[in-house]
Short mmCIF file of C-alpha atoms in Angstrom, two decimals:
data_model
loop_
_atom_site.label_atom_id
_atom_site.label_comp_id
_atom_site.label_asym_id
_atom_site.label_seq_id
_atom_site.Cartn_x
_atom_site.Cartn_y
_atom_site.Cartn_z
CA MET A 1 0.00 0.00 0.00
CA GLU A 2 1.15 3.50 -0.82
CA LYS A 3 2.02 5.77 2.08
CA ARG A 4 -0.55 8.26 0.89
CA GLU A 5 -3.31 5.68 0.87
CA TYR A 6 -2.35 4.49 4.37
CA LYS A 7 -2.35 8.06 5.60
CA LYS A 8 -5.98 8.31 4.54
CA ILE A 9 -6.91 5.24 6.63
CA VAL A 10 -5.04 6.71 9.60
CA GLU A 11 -6.68 10.11 9.28
CA LYS A 12 -10.11 8.53 8.94
CA ASN A 13 -9.69 6.57 12.17
CA THR A 14 -7.84 9.15 14.25
CA PRO A 15 -10.13 11.52 16.15
CA SER A 16 -9.33 15.18 15.71
CA ALA A 17 -8.84 17.48 18.68
CA PRO A 18 -11.80 19.62 19.76
CA LYS A 19 -10.06 22.79 18.56
CA LEU A 20 -12.89 25.25 19.24
CA ARG A 21 -13.41 23.96 22.77
CA ASN A 22 -9.65 24.09 23.45
CA ALA A 23 -9.42 27.60 22.03
CA ILE A 24 -12.29 28.87 24.20
CA ILE A 25 -10.81 27.32 27.37
CA ALA A 26 -7.36 28.73 26.54
CA PHE A 27 -8.88 32.14 25.80
CA LEU A 28 -10.79 32.27 29.07
CA ILE A 29 -8.00 30.97 31.30
CA GLY A 30 -5.33 32.96 29.44
CA GLY A 31 -7.52 36.03 29.84
CA PHE A 32 -7.91 35.30 33.53
CA MET A 33 -4.10 35.05 33.84
CA GLY A 34 -3.84 38.49 32.19
CA VAL A 35 -6.37 39.91 34.66
CA LEU A 36 -4.51 38.29 37.55
CA GLY A 37 -1.21 39.76 36.29
CA ASN A 38 -2.64 43.22 35.97
CA PHE A 39 -4.30 42.92 39.37
CA LEU A 40 -0.92 42.03 40.90
CA VAL A 41 0.75 44.99 39.15
CA ASP A 42 -1.91 47.34 40.55
CA ILE A 43 -1.65 45.87 44.04
CA TYR A 44 2.15 46.07 44.11
CA SER A 45 2.33 49.59 42.71
CA PHE A 46 -0.34 50.74 45.18
CA TYR A 47 1.01 49.12 48.35
CA PHE A 48 4.74 49.41 47.69
CA ASN A 49 4.36 52.83 46.11
CA ILE A 50 6.42 51.90 43.01
CA GLY A 51 5.99 52.53 39.30
CA SER A 52 4.10 49.98 37.20
CA LYS A 53 7.36 48.96 35.47
CA ASP A 54 8.89 47.81 38.76
CA ALA A 55 5.59 46.37 39.88
CA SER A 56 5.38 44.21 36.72
CA VAL A 57 8.75 42.67 37.62
CA PHE A 58 7.29 41.77 41.01
CA MET A 59 4.24 40.36 39.25
CA ILE A 60 6.41 38.15 37.02
CA ILE A 61 8.33 36.89 40.04
CA THR A 62 5.06 36.04 41.79
CA LEU A 63 3.65 34.14 38.80
CA VAL A 64 6.92 32.26 38.20
CA PHE A 65 6.97 31.29 41.86
CA LEU A 66 3.36 30.12 41.70
CA GLY A 67 4.03 28.09 38.53
CA CYS A 68 7.08 26.42 40.11
CA PHE A 69 5.43 25.85 43.49
CA LEU A 70 2.26 24.31 42.09
CA THR A 71 4.36 22.12 39.76
CA CYS A 72 6.27 20.83 42.80
CA LEU A 73 3.00 20.05 44.57
CA GLY A 74 2.30 17.72 41.67
CA PHE A 75 -1.01 18.90 40.25
CA PHE A 76 -0.11 21.83 38.01
CA ASP A 77 0.50 19.46 35.09
CA LYS A 78 -3.18 18.49 35.21
CA TRP A 79 -4.19 22.16 35.13
CA VAL A 80 -1.85 22.83 32.18
CA ASN A 81 -3.15 19.76 30.40
CA PHE A 82 -6.67 21.13 30.77
CA ALA A 83 -6.03 24.81 30.06
CA LYS A 84 -3.36 24.12 27.39
CA CYS A 85 -2.16 27.43 25.89
CA GLY A 86 -4.07 29.34 28.57
CA LEU A 87 -1.34 28.41 31.02
CA ILE A 88 1.55 27.58 28.64
CA ILE A 89 1.86 30.90 26.83
CA PRO A 90 1.92 33.08 30.00
CA ILE A 91 5.08 33.08 32.12
CA THR A 92 3.59 30.23 34.20
CA GLY A 93 4.21 27.88 31.28
CA PHE A 94 7.88 28.80 31.23
CA ALA A 95 8.21 28.25 34.98
CA HIS A 96 6.33 24.96 34.70
CA ALA A 97 8.59 23.71 31.89
CA MET A 98 11.75 24.52 33.85
CA MET A 99 10.56 23.15 37.15
CA SER A 100 9.20 19.91 35.72
CA ALA A 101 12.56 19.23 34.01
CA ALA A 102 14.43 20.05 37.23
CA LEU A 103 12.22 17.69 39.23
CA GLU A 104 12.68 14.94 36.70
CA TYR A 105 16.47 14.96 36.92
CA ARG A 106 16.96 15.91 40.56
CA LYS A 107 18.21 12.45 41.44
CA GLU A 108 20.96 12.55 38.83
CA GLY A 109 23.07 15.14 40.64
CA LEU A 110 23.08 18.91 40.95
CA VAL A 111 25.40 19.54 38.00
CA THR A 112 24.84 16.52 35.77
CA GLY A 113 21.14 16.28 36.60
CA ILE A 114 19.40 19.53 37.43
CA GLY A 115 21.97 21.89 35.89
CA ALA A 116 22.32 20.04 32.63
CA ASN A 117 18.65 19.26 32.11
CA MET A 118 16.69 22.14 33.64
CA PHE A 119 16.56 24.01 30.33
CA LYS A 120 15.71 20.92 28.30
CA LEU A 121 12.29 22.30 27.43
CA ALA A 122 12.66 25.97 28.28
CA GLY A 123 16.11 26.49 26.71
CA SER A 124 14.61 27.10 23.26
CA VAL A 125 12.33 29.77 24.71
CA ILE A 126 15.33 31.68 26.06
CA ILE A 127 17.49 31.29 22.94
CA PHE A 128 14.80 32.33 20.49
CA GLY A 129 13.45 34.93 22.87
CA VAL A 130 16.86 36.63 22.91
CA VAL A 131 17.35 36.22 19.16
CA SER A 132 13.97 37.67 18.28
CA ALA A 133 14.38 40.51 20.81
CA TYR A 134 17.68 41.37 19.12
CA ILE A 135 16.15 41.35 15.65
CA PHE A 136 13.14 43.44 16.69
CA GLY A 137 15.48 45.83 18.50
CA LEU A 138 17.49 46.29 15.30
CA LEU A 139 14.33 46.77 13.23
CA ARG A 140 13.13 49.36 15.65
CA ILE A 141 16.38 51.31 15.32
CA PHE A 142 16.32 51.14 11.52
CA ILE A 143 12.64 52.00 11.12
CA MET A 144 11.87 54.29 14.00
CA GLY A 145 15.35 55.59 14.70
CA VAL A 146 15.18 54.99 18.46
CA MET B 1 9.65 -16.86 8.88
CA THR B 2 7.53 -19.24 10.92
CA PHE B 3 8.91 -21.82 13.36
CA LYS B 4 6.87 -24.86 14.34
CA TYR B 5 7.44 -26.24 17.83
CA ASN B 6 6.72 -29.77 19.03
CA ASN B 7 7.64 -29.77 22.68
CA VAL B 8 7.68 -26.28 24.15
CA TYR B 9 5.33 -25.42 26.98
CA ILE B 10 4.63 -22.48 29.26
CA ASN B 11 4.77 -24.05 32.71
CA GLU B 12 4.32 -21.03 34.91
CA THR B 13 4.07 -17.25 34.76
CA SER B 14 4.32 -14.32 37.13
CA THR B 15 3.08 -10.76 36.79
CA ILE B 16 3.96 -7.61 38.74
CA CYS B 17 2.04 -4.43 38.01
CA GLY B 18 1.95 -0.78 38.97
CA PRO B 19 -0.81 1.41 40.41
CA TYR B 20 -2.79 2.11 37.23
CA GLU B 21 -2.91 -1.51 36.11
CA ASN B 22 -4.07 -2.46 39.57
CA LYS B 23 -7.07 -0.18 39.16
CA GLY B 24 -7.85 -1.67 35.75
CA PRO B 25 -10.32 -4.43 34.92
CA LEU B 26 -7.71 -7.24 35.07
CA ALA B 27 -6.34 -6.33 38.53
CA LYS B 28 -7.38 -9.56 40.21
CA TYR B 29 -5.37 -11.64 37.74
CA PHE B 30 -2.00 -10.08 38.59
CA ASP B 31 0.23 -11.74 41.17
CA LYS B 32 1.55 -8.63 42.88
CA HIS B 33 1.17 -4.89 42.63
CA TYR B 34 2.75 -1.71 43.94
CA ASP B 35 0.70 1.33 44.91
CA ASP B 36 3.09 3.96 43.61
CA PHE B 37 5.56 4.34 40.77
CA TYR B 38 8.66 3.94 42.96
CA PHE B 39 8.23 0.30 44.05
CA GLU B 40 10.04 1.17 47.31
CA GLN B 41 13.06 2.37 45.32
CA LYS B 42 14.60 5.81 44.79
CA THR B 43 14.03 6.30 41.08
CA TRP B 44 11.74 5.02 38.36
CA GLU B 45 14.55 3.20 36.59
CA GLN B 46 15.40 1.39 39.82
CA ALA B 47 11.71 0.63 40.27
CA GLU B 48 11.70 -1.13 36.91
CA ILE B 49 14.79 -3.13 37.89
CA LYS B 50 12.99 -4.13 41.08
CA SER B 51 9.88 -5.21 39.16
CA ILE B 52 11.97 -7.58 37.02
CA GLU B 53 13.77 -9.02 40.06
CA ASP B 54 10.46 -9.45 41.88
CA SER B 55 8.83 -11.09 38.93
CA VAL B 56 11.64 -13.60 38.35
CA ASN B 57 11.97 -14.41 42.06
CA LEU B 58 8.24 -14.98 42.31
CA LEU B 59 8.39 -17.23 39.24
CA LEU B 60 11.27 -19.27 40.68
CA ASN B 61 9.33 -19.65 43.93
CA LYS B 62 6.25 -20.83 42.08
CA ILE B 63 8.14 -23.52 40.17
CA ASN B 64 10.34 -24.39 43.14
CA LEU B 65 13.62 -23.94 41.29
CA LYS B 66 16.84 -22.09 42.05
CA ASN B 67 18.36 -19.64 39.61
CA SER B 68 21.14 -22.15 38.85
CA ASP B 69 18.51 -24.62 37.60
CA VAL B 70 17.48 -22.31 34.76
CA ASP B 71 19.58 -22.38 31.61
CA VAL B 72 18.81 -19.02 30.09
CA HIS B 73 17.00 -15.76 30.78
CA ILE B 74 15.82 -13.83 27.73
CA GLY B 75 14.39 -10.40 28.38
CA GLY B 76 14.21 -6.77 27.47
CA ASP B 77 12.68 -3.41 28.29
CA LEU B 78 12.28 0.07 26.85
CA LEU B 79 15.13 1.91 28.54
CA ASN B 80 18.37 2.82 26.77
CA GLN B 81 20.85 -0.07 26.65
CA ILE B 82 18.00 -2.24 28.05
CA VAL B 83 19.43 -1.11 31.35
CA ALA B 84 16.63 -2.40 33.58
CA THR B 85 17.04 -5.98 32.36
CA ASN B 86 20.83 -5.81 32.51
CA TYR B 87 20.88 -4.45 36.05
CA ALA B 88 18.19 -6.84 37.26
CA SER B 89 20.20 -9.71 35.84
CA LYS B 90 23.05 -8.94 38.26
CA ASN B 91 20.91 -10.24 41.10
CA ILE B 92 18.97 -12.83 39.13
CA GLY B 93 22.16 -14.62 38.10
CA ILE B 94 20.85 -16.60 35.14
CA PRO B 95 22.80 -16.48 31.83
CA LEU B 96 21.22 -13.56 29.99
CA ILE B 97 20.26 -12.78 26.44
CA GLY B 98 19.20 -9.13 26.52
CA ILE B 99 17.02 -8.15 23.59
CA TYR B 100 15.44 -4.95 22.34
CA GLY B 101 12.24 -5.18 20.36
CA ALA B 102 10.47 -2.19 21.90
CA CYS B 103 6.95 -3.34 22.72
CA SER B 104 7.41 -6.53 20.66
CA THR B 105 9.96 -7.82 23.19
CA SER B 106 7.63 -10.36 24.79
CA CYS B 107 6.90 -12.35 21.63
CA LEU B 108 10.50 -12.05 20.43
CA SER B 109 11.75 -13.53 23.70
CA LEU B 110 9.18 -16.33 23.48
CA ILE B 111 10.30 -17.16 19.91
CA LEU B 112 14.00 -17.19 20.86
CA ALA B 113 13.44 -19.31 23.96
CA SER B 114 11.13 -21.72 22.13
CA ASN B 115 13.67 -22.19 19.34
CA MET B 116 16.38 -23.07 21.83
CA ILE B 117 14.17 -25.45 23.82
CA ASP B 118 12.72 -27.11 20.73
CA LYS B 119 16.23 -27.83 19.43
CA ASN B 120 17.27 -29.11 22.87
CA GLN B 121 19.95 -26.45 23.19
CA VAL B 122 18.57 -25.60 26.61
CA LYS B 123 16.16 -27.53 28.83
CA ASN B 124 14.33 -24.49 30.18
CA ALA B 125 14.20 -20.71 29.95
CA ILE B 126 12.75 -17.68 31.66
CA VAL B 127 11.48 -14.82 29.51
CA THR B 128 10.75 -11.34 30.85
CA ALA B 129 9.39 -8.10 29.45
CA SER B 130 9.07 -4.95 31.49
CA SER B 131 8.24 -1.28 31.16
CA HIS B 132 7.72 1.68 33.44
CA ASN B 133 5.42 4.56 32.59
CA ASN B 134 7.45 7.38 34.11
CA GLY B 135 10.79 5.91 33.04
CA ALA B 136 9.57 5.69 29.45
CA GLU B 137 8.01 9.18 29.50
CA LYS B 138 11.29 10.61 30.78
CA GLN B 139 13.32 8.93 28.07
CA PHE B 140 11.05 9.24 25.06
CA ARG B 141 8.88 12.27 25.77
CA ASN B 142 8.68 15.22 28.14
CA PRO B 143 9.30 15.31 31.88
CA VAL B 144 6.52 13.53 33.76
CA GLU B 145 5.44 16.61 35.68
CA TYR B 146 5.22 18.64 32.48
CA GLY B 147 1.58 19.04 31.53
CA GLY B 148 1.99 20.19 27.94
CA PRO B 149 -0.97 18.74 26.07
CA LYS B 150 -0.85 15.31 24.52
CA LYS B 151 -3.13 14.13 21.78
CA ASP B 152 -6.24 12.33 22.95
CA TYR B 153 -5.39 9.33 20.77
CA THR B 154 -2.04 8.58 22.39
CA THR B 155 -1.42 5.59 24.66
CA PHE B 156 -0.24 5.21 28.24
CA THR B 157 2.83 3.06 28.93
CA THR B 158 2.09 0.22 31.33
CA THR B 159 4.17 -0.26 34.45
CA GLY B 160 5.24 -3.71 35.50
CA CYS B 161 7.02 -6.88 34.53
CA ALA B 162 5.69 -10.18 33.25
CA SER B 163 7.73 -13.38 33.20
CA ALA B 164 7.16 -16.88 31.98
CA TYR B 165 8.94 -20.16 32.57
CA LEU B 166 9.27 -22.31 29.45
CA SER B 167 10.47 -25.89 29.21
CA ASN B 168 9.92 -29.15 27.35
CA ILE B 169 7.97 -30.59 30.29
CA THR B 170 4.34 -30.97 29.28
CA SER B 171 1.86 -28.49 30.69
CA ASN B 172 -1.56 -27.38 29.53
CA ILE B 173 -0.29 -24.39 27.54
CA LYS B 174 1.70 -25.31 24.45
CA ILE B 175 3.66 -22.90 22.30
CA GLU B 176 2.67 -24.23 18.92
CA SER B 177 4.49 -21.93 16.53
CA GLY B 178 6.02 -18.49 16.23
CA THR B 179 6.46 -16.04 13.38
CA LEU B 180 9.24 -13.48 13.17
CA GLY B 181 8.12 -10.13 11.86
CA THR B 182 9.70 -7.69 9.45
CA VAL B 183 10.27 -4.00 10.00
CA CYS B 184 7.56 -1.91 8.33
CA ASP B 185 7.32 1.82 7.78
CA LEU B 186 4.40 3.54 6.11
CA GLY B 187 5.59 7.05 6.74
CA ILE B 188 3.91 7.93 10.04
CA THR B 189 5.80 10.68 11.90
CA ASP B 190 3.26 11.41 14.64
CA VAL B 191 4.87 10.24 17.89
CA PHE B 192 1.51 10.25 19.62
CA ASN B 193 -0.12 7.89 17.14
CA MET B 194 1.75 4.66 17.90
CA GLY B 195 -1.26 2.60 16.87
CA ALA B 196 -0.93 3.94 13.34
CA VAL B 197 2.83 3.33 13.39
CA MET B 198 2.51 -0.32 14.45
CA SER B 199 -0.56 -1.47 12.52
CA PRO B 200 1.29 -2.27 9.26
CA ALA B 201 3.81 -4.46 11.10
CA ALA B 202 1.02 -6.26 12.96
CA ALA B 203 -0.92 -6.82 9.74
CA LYS B 204 2.18 -8.13 7.96
CA VAL B 205 3.09 -10.64 10.66
CA ILE B 206 -0.49 -11.90 10.97
CA TYR B 207 -0.65 -12.33 7.19
CA ASP B 208 2.75 -14.07 7.11
CA HIS B 209 1.75 -16.37 9.93
CA LEU B 210 -1.52 -17.38 8.29
CA LYS B 211 0.23 -17.87 4.93
CA ASP B 212 3.10 -19.95 6.36
CA THR B 213 0.78 -22.18 8.37
CA GLY B 214 -1.95 -22.37 5.72
CA ARG B 215 -4.58 -21.21 8.21
CA THR B 216 -7.37 -18.68 8.17
CA VAL B 217 -8.36 -16.30 10.94
CA ASP B 218 -11.16 -18.73 11.90
CA TYR B 219 -8.53 -21.17 13.17
CA TYR B 220 -7.94 -18.97 16.21
CA ASP B 221 -10.37 -18.38 19.04
CA LEU B 222 -8.62 -15.10 19.69
CA ILE B 223 -6.12 -12.92 17.89
CA LEU B 224 -4.62 -10.55 20.44
CA THR B 225 -2.41 -7.66 19.36
CA GLY B 226 -0.06 -5.89 21.74
CA ASP B 227 -0.63 -2.23 22.27
CA LEU B 228 -2.38 -0.58 19.35
CA GLY B 229 -5.05 1.13 21.45
CA GLU B 230 -8.59 1.94 20.38
CA VAL B 231 -7.44 4.00 17.41
CA GLY B 232 -4.79 1.56 16.20
CA LYS B 233 -7.23 -1.32 16.48
CA ASN B 234 -9.58 0.25 13.97
CA ILE B 235 -6.69 1.21 11.69
CA LEU B 236 -5.41 -2.39 11.73
CA LYS B 237 -8.83 -3.81 10.88
CA GLU B 238 -9.26 -1.47 7.93
CA TYR B 239 -5.68 -1.84 6.69
CA MET B 240 -5.83 -5.64 6.98
CA LYS B 241 -9.00 -5.70 4.89
CA LYS B 242 -7.68 -3.37 2.20
CA GLU B 243 -4.11 -4.66 1.94
CA TYR B 244 -4.47 -8.39 2.56
CA ASN B 245 -8.23 -8.89 2.13
CA ILE B 246 -8.47 -10.47 5.59
CA SER B 247 -11.36 -9.58 7.90
CA LEU B 248 -10.19 -9.95 11.48
CA LYS B 249 -12.60 -11.95 13.60
CA ASN B 250 -12.30 -12.74 17.31
CA TYR B 251 -9.86 -9.89 17.47
CA GLU B 252 -8.84 -7.97 20.58
CA ASP B 253 -6.10 -5.61 21.60
CA SER B 254 -4.45 -5.91 25.01
CA ALA B 255 -4.04 -2.12 25.26
CA CYS B 256 -7.81 -1.83 25.52
CA MET B 257 -8.08 -4.67 28.05
CA ILE B 258 -5.51 -3.76 30.67
CA PHE B 259 -7.07 -0.38 31.46
CA ASN B 260 -10.59 0.92 31.62
CA THR B 261 -10.17 3.57 28.93
CA ASP B 262 -13.48 5.25 29.81
CA LYS B 263 -12.71 5.80 33.47
CA GLN B 264 -8.92 5.90 33.77
CA PRO B 265 -6.79 8.81 32.45
CA VAL B 266 -4.95 6.58 29.99
CA TYR B 267 -6.03 8.09 26.65
CA THR B 268 -6.79 5.21 24.23
CA GLY B 269 -5.19 2.37 26.20
CA GLY B 270 -1.94 0.84 27.39
CA SER B 271 1.38 0.36 25.65
CA GLY B 272 4.90 -0.77 26.43
CA PRO B 273 6.62 -4.16 26.38
CA ALA B 274 4.79 -5.24 29.56
CA CYS B 275 1.30 -4.57 28.21
CA LEU B 276 0.74 -7.72 26.14
CA PRO B 277 2.49 -10.23 28.46
CA LEU B 278 0.71 -8.81 31.55
CA VAL B 279 -2.61 -9.52 29.85
CA THR B 280 -1.55 -12.81 28.26
CA TYR B 281 0.30 -14.41 31.17
CA SER B 282 -2.52 -13.67 33.57
CA TYR B 283 -5.95 -13.27 32.02
CA ILE B 284 -5.57 -15.10 28.69
CA LEU B 285 -3.73 -18.13 30.09
CA ASP B 286 -6.33 -18.32 32.84
CA LYS B 287 -9.09 -18.43 30.23
CA MET B 288 -7.18 -21.09 28.27
CA LYS B 289 -6.72 -23.23 31.37
CA LYS B 290 -10.44 -22.97 32.06
CA GLY B 291 -11.16 -24.13 28.53
CA LYS B 292 -12.76 -20.92 27.31
CA LEU B 293 -10.08 -20.40 24.69
CA ASN B 294 -8.20 -23.11 22.85
CA ARG B 295 -6.08 -21.42 20.22
CA VAL B 296 -4.74 -17.93 20.64
CA LEU B 297 -2.45 -15.93 18.39
CA ILE B 298 -0.63 -13.22 20.31
CA VAL B 299 0.99 -10.48 18.26
CA ALA B 300 3.36 -8.16 20.13
CA THR B 301 3.73 -4.88 18.26
CA GLY B 302 6.68 -2.55 18.73
CA ALA B 303 7.26 0.99 17.52
CA LEU B 304 10.99 1.39 16.94
CA MET B 305 10.88 5.00 17.97
CA ASN B 306 13.92 7.11 18.69
CA PRO B 307 13.58 10.81 19.59
CA SER B 308 16.75 11.78 17.65
CA MET B 309 15.46 10.13 14.49
CA CYS B 310 12.08 11.80 14.94
CA ASN B 311 13.84 15.17 15.26
CA GLN B 312 15.66 14.36 12.02
CA LYS B 313 12.19 14.16 10.42
CA LEU B 314 12.42 10.44 9.70
CA SER B 315 9.25 8.39 9.99
CA ILE B 316 8.90 5.75 12.70
CA PRO B 317 9.44 2.09 11.75
CA SER B 318 7.70 -0.74 13.56
CA ILE B 319 8.01 -4.48 14.05
CA ALA B 320 5.70 -7.20 15.30
CA HIS B 321 6.18 -10.86 16.18
CA ALA B 322 3.52 -13.52 16.57
CA ILE B 323 3.23 -16.56 18.85
CA SER B 324 0.56 -19.20 18.58
CA LEU B 325 -0.56 -20.70 21.90
CA GLU B 326 -2.65 -23.85 22.18
CA VAL B 327 -4.23 -25.79 24.99
CA SER B 328 -2.50 -29.17 24.95
CA LYS B 329 -4.75 -32.14 25.45
#
């Protein structure tokens, strides 16, 4: 049988993901994360009497901590699995990816285990985050002059 | 290639399972279970080693033999360098043939052991096949605690070890013949759809077996494939009909039997080298001994998946081996 013909059999029998449902859940939970982030920024800037730029750093630290802490408690993976991009795209997804890799390899030593494997999933995010920031920075200079 | 055996029997089996299998529909058929993934060890890999040691020790106890009485141990698992089997063998102390056939390991080990016993090269053999859900996830996929979404049609690696003791001493389960499979690849690259990857290999080995023995599917009371899952099962049926013009009757898949796919969070069923032997050595042999099944063809299906090769955009090959079991009169 040709590969193309077999692919048709496979596609016919493989259920497709409920994309609309997933998108709505991700939209709602992702939106809630945005609201939570903004709420934290407001709270921090109000109580600590700091600018919103500093307060957003505090907000990021809080969300990263929450992502890591809940991952360690062992149930955040089920939340992520349910919310999908709603929790993966925000900074919580990054924290979750790093912490889950660190947990996985913690018994293989600090350097050879945690150190070497912590960025297994999240390493790409950092690399391409830096690369794209650099490119957009250059574009900004060339186009806008600042 | 089909081998016919005259005097090879399964005398005894032992099965060790993990927490999910123990909540599945076949729980009461397993000899021993553990309630968490660590099996009283420090890591998942060590837990798998422990499951193999436990399983073989239990088997030796059942048949009242010492390790020095057994001529050869043939076994394998999913981990790199079949490390669980190799490490377990340190304590088991039986001459070892370590094999890798991914999830087809169980039938491959049965074929190798049967060949040696049938030709009187050895008088008896122990075969093992093991897998560990978290150990396999760690090696082949993402960290276990990472919740990045998986496709709904993926399968869930079984945790446990199943062993069997084979010899030329007559028992009620006879290994009648075995067919070695060929590696197939129909271009599937989706690492979540292992059922689709393995179906062509399963179909090929079933066809080869029936052709070599001159039988039809009606000859068997049950044809049991390894770990295709609900999705793979349907793909195999349709592919078998279109490619070989064979309609599978009395057909089941052990992936769908070991777990309750409606109630347990296991996607479309079990997988892993331990899946088929856990079902066969406990539930199926029990049914055969009670006379409910007389002739069973078990087909262990293995996806020869390697993450590096998948990253190099190569499709995933698969292999399957078949063993025909009969109730001896």
